[in-house]
């Protein structure tokens, strides 16, 4: 367990050399980080080198301050060869643009059919309204009604059914 000065913010220092030609040595990095920490109210409680990721995780688990976002960042920053279980490789997706072409053609065809239905629906409603009015006049005529009732009752029934239709929606 680490003793922490409550007047300062506890912090960890991570130092690494990515290449031997790197401009700043680990010693220079440590000095610069310590200077920054002193100037900004931080207290360095631990120094980590490349192996520090595992050490930092152990400290977080021991102090019960382990977060999933930290674990994910450690996991993402760790090379595959250092992981106990390597990451699953994303499957490469091969795009077949003929699917998009067919999809665009289908959408275009459906759009054309929709516009045709939309244009004709108004005409169909108008025609239906005119036919319904005409049939209603026939059915309401006493002489036509009597003739159909005596000679063709099934036709009279169908015509009366048409007169009773309120809209063209067949679902109601």
mmCIF file with all atom_site columns, C-alpha atoms in Angstrom:
data_model
loop_
_atom_site.group_PDB
_atom_site.id
_atom_site.type_symbol
_atom_site.label_atom_id
_atom_site.label_alt_id
_atom_site.label_comp_id
_atom_site.label_asym_id
_atom_site.label_entity_id
_atom_site.label_seq_id
_atom_site.pdbx_PDB_ins_code
_atom_site.Cartn_x
_atom_site.Cartn_y
_atom_site.Cartn_z
_atom_site.occupancy
_atom_site.B_iso_or_equiv
_atom_site.pdbx_formal_charge
_atom_site.auth_seq_id
_atom_site.auth_comp_id
_atom_site.auth_asym_id
_atom_site.auth_atom_id
_atom_site.pdbx_PDB_model_num
ATOM 1   C CA . UNK A 1 1   ? 0.000   0.000   0.000   1.00 0.00 ? 1   UNK A CA 1
ATOM 2   C CA . UNK A 1 2   ? 1.225   3.509   -0.795  1.00 0.00 ? 2   UNK A CA 1
ATOM 3   C CA . UNK A 1 3   ? 1.189   6.463   1.593   1.00 0.00 ? 3   UNK A CA 1
ATOM 4   C CA . UNK A 1 4   ? -0.319  9.460   -0.122  1.00 0.00 ? 4   UNK A CA 1
ATOM 5   C CA . UNK A 1 5   ? 0.187   13.123  0.714   1.00 0.00 ? 5   UNK A CA 1
ATOM 6   C CA . UNK A 1 6   ? -3.390  14.479  0.820   1.00 0.00 ? 6   UNK A CA 1
ATOM 7   C CA . UNK A 1 7   ? -2.215  17.945  -0.200  1.00 0.00 ? 7   UNK A CA 1
ATOM 8   C CA . UNK A 1 8   ? -1.153  16.675  -3.612  1.00 0.00 ? 8   UNK A CA 1
ATOM 9   C CA . UNK A 1 9   ? -2.855  14.634  -6.320  1.00 0.00 ? 9   UNK A CA 1
ATOM 10  C CA . UNK A 1 10  ? -1.447  11.092  -6.502  1.00 0.00 ? 10  UNK A CA 1
ATOM 11  C CA . UNK A 1 11  ? -0.093  10.223  -9.936  1.00 0.00 ? 11  UNK A CA 1
ATOM 12  C CA . UNK A 1 12  ? 1.927   7.549   -11.673 1.00 0.00 ? 12  UNK A CA 1
ATOM 13  C CA . UNK A 1 13  ? 4.781   8.139   -14.089 1.00 0.00 ? 13  UNK A CA 1
ATOM 14  C CA . UNK A 1 14  ? 5.081   5.955   -17.173 1.00 0.00 ? 14  UNK A CA 1
ATOM 15  C CA . UNK A 1 15  ? 8.407   5.929   -19.001 1.00 0.00 ? 15  UNK A CA 1
ATOM 16  C CA . UNK A 1 16  ? 9.283   3.973   -22.090 1.00 0.00 ? 16  UNK A CA 1
ATOM 17  C CA . UNK A 1 17  ? 11.737  3.901   -24.924 1.00 0.00 ? 17  UNK A CA 1
ATOM 18  C CA . UNK A 1 18  ? 10.118  3.028   -28.219 1.00 0.00 ? 18  UNK A CA 1
ATOM 19  C CA . UNK A 1 19  ? 13.370  3.052   -30.194 1.00 0.00 ? 19  UNK A CA 1
ATOM 20  C CA . UNK A 1 20  ? 17.031  3.314   -29.350 1.00 0.00 ? 20  UNK A CA 1
ATOM 21  C CA . UNK A 1 21  ? 17.161  6.488   -31.473 1.00 0.00 ? 21  UNK A CA 1
ATOM 22  C CA . UNK A 1 22  ? 14.519  8.227   -29.359 1.00 0.00 ? 22  UNK A CA 1
ATOM 23  C CA . UNK A 1 23  ? 15.467  11.785  -28.473 1.00 0.00 ? 23  UNK A CA 1
ATOM 24  C CA . UNK A 1 24  ? 14.687  11.627  -24.737 1.00 0.00 ? 24  UNK A CA 1
ATOM 25  C CA . UNK A 1 25  ? 16.290  9.013   -22.504 1.00 0.00 ? 25  UNK A CA 1
ATOM 26  C CA . UNK A 1 26  ? 14.249  7.437   -19.671 1.00 0.00 ? 26  UNK A CA 1
ATOM 27  C CA . UNK A 1 27  ? 16.188  9.603   -17.216 1.00 0.00 ? 27  UNK A CA 1
ATOM 28  C CA . UNK A 1 28  ? 15.328  12.805  -19.110 1.00 0.00 ? 28  UNK A CA 1
ATOM 29  C CA . UNK A 1 29  ? 11.668  11.721  -19.338 1.00 0.00 ? 29  UNK A CA 1
ATOM 30  C CA . UNK A 1 30  ? 11.565  11.075  -15.567 1.00 0.00 ? 30  UNK A CA 1
ATOM 31  C CA . UNK A 1 31  ? 13.106  14.471  -14.787 1.00 0.00 ? 31  UNK A CA 1
ATOM 32  C CA . UNK A 1 32  ? 10.642  16.299  -17.048 1.00 0.00 ? 32  UNK A CA 1
ATOM 33  C CA . UNK A 1 33  ? 7.652   14.443  -15.571 1.00 0.00 ? 33  UNK A CA 1
ATOM 34  C CA . UNK A 1 34  ? 8.818   15.097  -11.973 1.00 0.00 ? 34  UNK A CA 1
ATOM 35  C CA . UNK A 1 35  ? 9.254   18.794  -12.729 1.00 0.00 ? 35  UNK A CA 1
ATOM 36  C CA . UNK A 1 36  ? 5.749   18.959  -14.239 1.00 0.00 ? 36  UNK A CA 1
ATOM 37  C CA . UNK A 1 37  ? 4.258   17.081  -11.270 1.00 0.00 ? 37  UNK A CA 1
ATOM 38  C CA . UNK A 1 38  ? 5.923   19.371  -8.720  1.00 0.00 ? 38  UNK A CA 1
ATOM 39  C CA . UNK A 1 39  ? 4.776   22.478  -10.578 1.00 0.00 ? 39  UNK A CA 1
ATOM 40  C CA . UNK A 1 40  ? 1.135   21.287  -10.896 1.00 0.00 ? 40  UNK A CA 1
ATOM 41  C CA . UNK A 1 41  ? 0.469   19.742  -7.469  1.00 0.00 ? 41  UNK A CA 1
ATOM 42  C CA . UNK A 1 42  ? 0.970   16.065  -8.303  1.00 0.00 ? 42  UNK A CA 1
ATOM 43  C CA . UNK A 1 43  ? 2.831   13.541  -6.199  1.00 0.00 ? 43  UNK A CA 1
ATOM 44  C CA . UNK A 1 44  ? 4.458   10.711  -8.132  1.00 0.00 ? 44  UNK A CA 1
ATOM 45  C CA . UNK A 1 45  ? 3.693   7.560   -6.137  1.00 0.00 ? 45  UNK A CA 1
ATOM 46  C CA . UNK A 1 46  ? 4.871   5.001   -8.685  1.00 0.00 ? 46  UNK A CA 1
ATOM 47  C CA . UNK A 1 47  ? 7.070   4.890   -11.763 1.00 0.00 ? 47  UNK A CA 1
ATOM 48  C CA . UNK A 1 48  ? 6.301   2.414   -14.510 1.00 0.00 ? 48  UNK A CA 1
ATOM 49  C CA . UNK A 1 49  ? 8.332   1.226   -17.437 1.00 0.00 ? 49  UNK A CA 1
ATOM 50  C CA . UNK A 1 50  ? 7.041   -0.885  -20.337 1.00 0.00 ? 50  UNK A CA 1
ATOM 51  C CA . UNK A 1 51  ? 5.961   -3.582  -17.866 1.00 0.00 ? 51  UNK A CA 1
ATOM 52  C CA . UNK A 1 52  ? 4.012   -0.912  -15.992 1.00 0.00 ? 52  UNK A CA 1
ATOM 53  C CA . UNK A 1 53  ? 0.699   -1.741  -17.622 1.00 0.00 ? 53  UNK A CA 1
ATOM 54  C CA . UNK A 1 54  ? 0.464   -5.005  -15.711 1.00 0.00 ? 54  UNK A CA 1
ATOM 55  C CA . UNK A 1 55  ? 1.703   -3.373  -12.498 1.00 0.00 ? 55  UNK A CA 1
ATOM 56  C CA . UNK A 1 56  ? -0.809  -0.533  -12.855 1.00 0.00 ? 56  UNK A CA 1
ATOM 57  C CA . UNK A 1 57  ? -3.611  -3.027  -13.321 1.00 0.00 ? 57  UNK A CA 1
ATOM 58  C CA . UNK A 1 58  ? -2.551  -4.959  -10.212 1.00 0.00 ? 58  UNK A CA 1
ATOM 59  C CA . UNK A 1 59  ? -2.517  -1.762  -8.142  1.00 0.00 ? 59  UNK A CA 1
ATOM 60  C CA . UNK A 1 60  ? -5.955  -0.778  -9.410  1.00 0.00 ? 60  UNK A CA 1
ATOM 61  C CA . UNK A 1 61  ? -7.358  -4.211  -8.539  1.00 0.00 ? 61  UNK A CA 1
ATOM 62  C CA . UNK A 1 62  ? -5.788  -4.110  -5.055  1.00 0.00 ? 62  UNK A CA 1
ATOM 63  C CA . UNK A 1 63  ? -7.149  -0.617  -4.371  1.00 0.00 ? 63  UNK A CA 1
ATOM 64  C CA . UNK A 1 64  ? -10.537 -1.488  -5.935  1.00 0.00 ? 64  UNK A CA 1
ATOM 65  C CA . UNK A 1 65  ? -10.331 1.443   -8.353  1.00 0.00 ? 65  UNK A CA 1
ATOM 66  C CA . UNK A 1 66  ? -10.306 -0.746  -11.438 1.00 0.00 ? 66  UNK A CA 1
ATOM 67  C CA . UNK A 1 67  ? -12.378 0.652   -14.318 1.00 0.00 ? 67  UNK A CA 1
ATOM 68  C CA . UNK A 1 68  ? -13.471 -1.044  -17.508 1.00 0.00 ? 68  UNK A CA 1
ATOM 69  C CA . UNK A 1 69  ? -12.384 1.918   -19.618 1.00 0.00 ? 69  UNK A CA 1
ATOM 70  C CA . UNK A 1 70  ? -8.861  1.661   -18.166 1.00 0.00 ? 70  UNK A CA 1
ATOM 71  C CA . UNK A 1 71  ? -8.808  -2.104  -18.772 1.00 0.00 ? 71  UNK A CA 1
ATOM 72  C CA . UNK A 1 72  ? -9.965  -1.585  -22.356 1.00 0.00 ? 72  UNK A CA 1
ATOM 73  C CA . UNK A 1 73  ? -7.313  1.079   -22.967 1.00 0.00 ? 73  UNK A CA 1
ATOM 74  C CA . UNK A 1 74  ? -4.615  -1.238  -21.568 1.00 0.00 ? 74  UNK A CA 1
ATOM 75  C CA . UNK A 1 75  ? -5.903  -4.091  -23.722 1.00 0.00 ? 75  UNK A CA 1
ATOM 76  C CA . UNK A 1 76  ? -5.985  -1.919  -26.852 1.00 0.00 ? 76  UNK A CA 1
ATOM 77  C CA . UNK A 1 77  ? -2.491  -0.552  -26.189 1.00 0.00 ? 77  UNK A CA 1
ATOM 78  C CA . UNK A 1 78  ? -0.949  -3.982  -25.605 1.00 0.00 ? 78  UNK A CA 1
ATOM 79  C CA . UNK A 1 79  ? 0.547   -5.670  -28.679 1.00 0.00 ? 79  UNK A CA 1
ATOM 80  C CA . UNK A 1 80  ? -1.109  -8.960  -29.673 1.00 0.00 ? 80  UNK A CA 1
ATOM 81  C CA . UNK A 1 81  ? 2.023   -10.981 -28.969 1.00 0.00 ? 81  UNK A CA 1
ATOM 82  C CA . UNK A 1 82  ? 1.948   -9.877  -25.295 1.00 0.00 ? 82  UNK A CA 1
ATOM 83  C CA . UNK A 1 83  ? -1.706  -10.803 -24.725 1.00 0.00 ? 83  UNK A CA 1
ATOM 84  C CA . UNK A 1 84  ? -2.560  -14.143 -23.090 1.00 0.00 ? 84  UNK A CA 1
ATOM 85  C CA . UNK A 1 85  ? -5.458  -14.484 -25.532 1.00 0.00 ? 85  UNK A CA 1
ATOM 86  C CA . UNK A 1 86  ? -4.843  -12.693 -28.838 1.00 0.00 ? 86  UNK A CA 1
ATOM 87  C CA . UNK A 1 87  ? -7.548  -10.416 -30.187 1.00 0.00 ? 87  UNK A CA 1
ATOM 88  C CA . UNK A 1 88  ? -9.904  -11.867 -32.752 1.00 0.00 ? 88  UNK A CA 1
ATOM 89  C CA . UNK A 1 89  ? -9.173  -10.531 -36.172 1.00 0.00 ? 89  UNK A CA 1
ATOM 90  C CA . UNK A 1 90  ? -12.007 -8.746  -37.876 1.00 0.00 ? 90  UNK A CA 1
ATOM 91  C CA . UNK A 1 91  ? -13.135 -10.561 -40.961 1.00 0.00 ? 91  UNK A CA 1
ATOM 92  C CA . UNK A 1 92  ? -12.372 -8.611  -44.059 1.00 0.00 ? 92  UNK A CA 1
ATOM 93  C CA . UNK A 1 93  ? -15.547 -7.730  -45.886 1.00 0.00 ? 93  UNK A CA 1
ATOM 94  C CA . UNK A 1 94  ? -15.503 -8.108  -49.624 1.00 0.00 ? 94  UNK A CA 1
ATOM 95  C CA . UNK A 1 95  ? -17.912 -5.661  -51.166 1.00 0.00 ? 95  UNK A CA 1
ATOM 96  C CA . UNK A 1 96  ? -19.820 -6.873  -54.180 1.00 0.00 ? 96  UNK A CA 1
ATOM 97  C CA . UNK A 1 97  ? -21.154 -3.703  -55.726 1.00 0.00 ? 97  UNK A CA 1
ATOM 98  C CA . UNK A 1 98  ? -23.553 -5.635  -57.957 1.00 0.00 ? 98  UNK A CA 1
ATOM 99  C CA . UNK A 1 99  ? -25.735 -6.012  -54.826 1.00 0.00 ? 99  UNK A CA 1
ATOM 100 C CA . UNK A 1 100 ? -25.903 -2.227  -54.540 1.00 0.00 ? 100 UNK A CA 1
ATOM 101 C CA . UNK A 1 101 ? -26.746 -1.902  -58.223 1.00 0.00 ? 101 UNK A CA 1
ATOM 102 C CA . UNK A 1 102 ? -29.586 -4.414  -57.902 1.00 0.00 ? 102 UNK A CA 1
ATOM 103 C CA . UNK A 1 103 ? -30.796 -2.702  -54.740 1.00 0.00 ? 103 UNK A CA 1
ATOM 104 C CA . UNK A 1 104 ? -30.814 0.682   -56.474 1.00 0.00 ? 104 UNK A CA 1
ATOM 105 C CA . UNK A 1 105 ? -32.739 -0.805  -59.420 1.00 0.00 ? 105 UNK A CA 1
ATOM 106 C CA . UNK A 1 106 ? -35.309 -2.362  -57.075 1.00 0.00 ? 106 UNK A CA 1
ATOM 107 C CA . UNK A 1 107 ? -35.734 0.894   -55.157 1.00 0.00 ? 107 UNK A CA 1
ATOM 108 C CA . UNK A 1 108 ? -36.148 2.794   -58.420 1.00 0.00 ? 108 UNK A CA 1
ATOM 109 C CA . UNK A 1 109 ? -38.748 0.294   -59.664 1.00 0.00 ? 109 UNK A CA 1
ATOM 110 C CA . UNK A 1 110 ? -40.692 0.437   -56.381 1.00 0.00 ? 110 UNK A CA 1
ATOM 111 C CA . UNK A 1 111 ? -40.556 4.229   -56.398 1.00 0.00 ? 111 UNK A CA 1
ATOM 112 C CA . UNK A 1 112 ? -42.010 4.277   -59.919 1.00 0.00 ? 112 UNK A CA 1
ATOM 113 C CA . UNK A 1 113 ? -44.818 1.891   -58.903 1.00 0.00 ? 113 UNK A CA 1
ATOM 114 C CA . UNK A 1 114 ? -45.533 4.010   -55.825 1.00 0.00 ? 114 UNK A CA 1
ATOM 115 C CA . UNK A 1 115 ? -45.796 7.187   -57.912 1.00 0.00 ? 115 UNK A CA 1
ATOM 116 C CA . UNK A 1 116 ? -48.097 5.437   -60.387 1.00 0.00 ? 116 UNK A CA 1
ATOM 117 C CA . UNK A 1 117 ? -50.363 4.229   -57.585 1.00 0.00 ? 117 UNK A CA 1
ATOM 118 C CA . UNK A 1 118 ? -50.297 7.672   -55.988 1.00 0.00 ? 118 UNK A CA 1
ATOM 119 C CA . UNK A 1 119 ? -51.244 9.342   -59.299 1.00 0.00 ? 119 UNK A CA 1
ATOM 120 C CA . UNK A 1 120 ? -53.967 6.826   -60.149 1.00 0.00 ? 120 UNK A CA 1
ATOM 121 C CA . UNK A 1 121 ? -55.469 6.606   -56.659 1.00 0.00 ? 121 UNK A CA 1
ATOM 122 C CA . UNK A 1 122 ? -57.072 10.044  -56.964 1.00 0.00 ? 122 UNK A CA 1
ATOM 123 C CA . UNK A 1 123 ? -58.498 9.149   -60.369 1.00 0.00 ? 123 UNK A CA 1
ATOM 124 C CA . UNK A 1 124 ? -59.751 5.792   -59.043 1.00 0.00 ? 124 UNK A CA 1
ATOM 125 C CA . UNK A 1 125 ? -61.464 7.466   -56.075 1.00 0.00 ? 125 UNK A CA 1
ATOM 126 C CA . UNK A 1 126 ? -63.128 9.980   -58.389 1.00 0.00 ? 126 UNK A CA 1
ATOM 127 C CA . UNK A 1 127 ? -64.290 7.212   -60.756 1.00 0.00 ? 127 UNK A CA 1
ATOM 128 C CA . UNK A 1 128 ? -65.575 5.144   -57.825 1.00 0.00 ? 128 UNK A CA 1
ATOM 129 C CA . UNK A 1 129 ? -67.482 8.116   -56.435 1.00 0.00 ? 129 UNK A CA 1
ATOM 130 C CA . UNK A 1 130 ? -69.126 8.755   -59.831 1.00 0.00 ? 130 UNK A CA 1
ATOM 131 C CA . UNK A 1 131 ? -70.005 5.070   -60.344 1.00 0.00 ? 131 UNK A CA 1
ATOM 132 C CA . UNK A 1 132 ? -71.330 4.772   -56.791 1.00 0.00 ? 132 UNK A CA 1
ATOM 133 C CA . UNK A 1 133 ? -73.546 7.838   -57.302 1.00 0.00 ? 133 UNK A CA 1
ATOM 134 C CA . UNK A 1 134 ? -74.872 6.442   -60.577 1.00 0.00 ? 134 UNK A CA 1
ATOM 135 C CA . UNK A 1 135 ? -75.582 3.004   -59.046 1.00 0.00 ? 135 UNK A CA 1
ATOM 136 C CA . UNK A 1 136 ? -77.244 4.639   -56.042 1.00 0.00 ? 136 UNK A CA 1
ATOM 137 C CA . UNK A 1 137 ? -79.578 6.529   -58.391 1.00 0.00 ? 137 UNK A CA 1
ATOM 138 C CA . UNK A 1 138 ? -80.431 3.249   -60.166 1.00 0.00 ? 138 UNK A CA 1
ATOM 139 C CA . UNK A 1 139 ? -81.058 1.322   -56.953 1.00 0.00 ? 139 UNK A CA 1
ATOM 140 C CA . UNK A 1 140 ? -83.166 4.173   -55.503 1.00 0.00 ? 140 UNK A CA 1
ATOM 141 C CA . UNK A 1 141 ? -85.325 4.293   -58.642 1.00 0.00 ? 141 UNK A CA 1
ATOM 142 C CA . UNK A 1 142 ? -88.499 2.329   -57.653 1.00 0.00 ? 142 UNK A CA 1
ATOM 143 C CA . UNK A 1 143 ? -89.075 0.828   -61.107 1.00 0.00 ? 143 UNK A CA 1
ATOM 144 C CA . UNK A 1 144 ? -85.434 -0.379  -61.513 1.00 0.00 ? 144 UNK A CA 1
ATOM 145 C CA . UNK A 1 145 ? -85.362 -1.633  -57.918 1.00 0.00 ? 145 UNK A CA 1
ATOM 146 C CA . UNK A 1 146 ? -88.612 -3.629  -58.398 1.00 0.00 ? 146 UNK A CA 1
ATOM 147 C CA . UNK A 1 147 ? -87.378 -5.119  -61.697 1.00 0.00 ? 147 UNK A CA 1
ATOM 148 C CA . UNK A 1 148 ? -84.032 -6.207  -60.214 1.00 0.00 ? 148 UNK A CA 1
ATOM 149 C CA . UNK A 1 149 ? -85.705 -7.592  -57.043 1.00 0.00 ? 149 UNK A CA 1
ATOM 150 C CA . UNK A 1 150 ? -88.027 -9.787  -59.188 1.00 0.00 ? 150 UNK A CA 1
ATOM 151 C CA . UNK A 1 151 ? -85.682 -10.788 -62.041 1.00 0.00 ? 151 UNK A CA 1
ATOM 152 C CA . UNK A 1 152 ? -82.096 -10.549 -60.649 1.00 0.00 ? 152 UNK A CA 1
ATOM 153 C CA . UNK A 1 153 ? -82.050 -10.329 -56.838 1.00 0.00 ? 153 UNK A CA 1
ATOM 154 C CA . UNK A 1 154 ? -78.341 -11.268 -56.665 1.00 0.00 ? 154 UNK A CA 1
ATOM 155 C CA . UNK A 1 155 ? -77.405 -8.319  -58.886 1.00 0.00 ? 155 UNK A CA 1
ATOM 156 C CA . UNK A 1 156 ? -79.533 -5.985  -56.735 1.00 0.00 ? 156 UNK A CA 1
ATOM 157 C CA . UNK A 1 157 ? -77.697 -7.304  -53.655 1.00 0.00 ? 157 UNK A CA 1
ATOM 158 C CA . UNK A 1 158 ? -74.271 -6.575  -55.231 1.00 0.00 ? 158 UNK A CA 1
ATOM 159 C CA . UNK A 1 159 ? -75.361 -3.108  -56.341 1.00 0.00 ? 159 UNK A CA 1
ATOM 160 C CA . UNK A 1 160 ? -76.685 -2.306  -52.846 1.00 0.00 ? 160 UNK A CA 1
ATOM 161 C CA . UNK A 1 161 ? -73.317 -3.521  -51.466 1.00 0.00 ? 161 UNK A CA 1
ATOM 162 C CA . UNK A 1 162 ? -71.493 -1.052  -53.712 1.00 0.00 ? 162 UNK A CA 1
ATOM 163 C CA . UNK A 1 163 ? -73.763 1.771   -52.550 1.00 0.00 ? 163 UNK A CA 1
ATOM 164 C CA . UNK A 1 164 ? -72.967 0.878   -48.909 1.00 0.00 ? 164 UNK A CA 1
ATOM 165 C CA . UNK A 1 165 ? -69.168 1.113   -49.408 1.00 0.00 ? 165 UNK A CA 1
ATOM 166 C CA . UNK A 1 166 ? -67.792 4.141   -47.548 1.00 0.00 ? 166 UNK A CA 1
ATOM 167 C CA . UNK A 1 167 ? -64.152 3.942   -48.755 1.00 0.00 ? 167 UNK A CA 1
ATOM 168 C CA . UNK A 1 168 ? -61.851 1.941   -50.994 1.00 0.00 ? 168 UNK A CA 1
ATOM 169 C CA . UNK A 1 169 ? -59.828 0.481   -48.128 1.00 0.00 ? 169 UNK A CA 1
ATOM 170 C CA . UNK A 1 170 ? -60.520 -3.261  -48.278 1.00 0.00 ? 170 UNK A CA 1
ATOM 171 C CA . UNK A 1 171 ? -59.120 -3.890  -44.761 1.00 0.00 ? 171 UNK A CA 1
ATOM 172 C CA . UNK A 1 172 ? -62.071 -2.261  -42.997 1.00 0.00 ? 172 UNK A CA 1
#
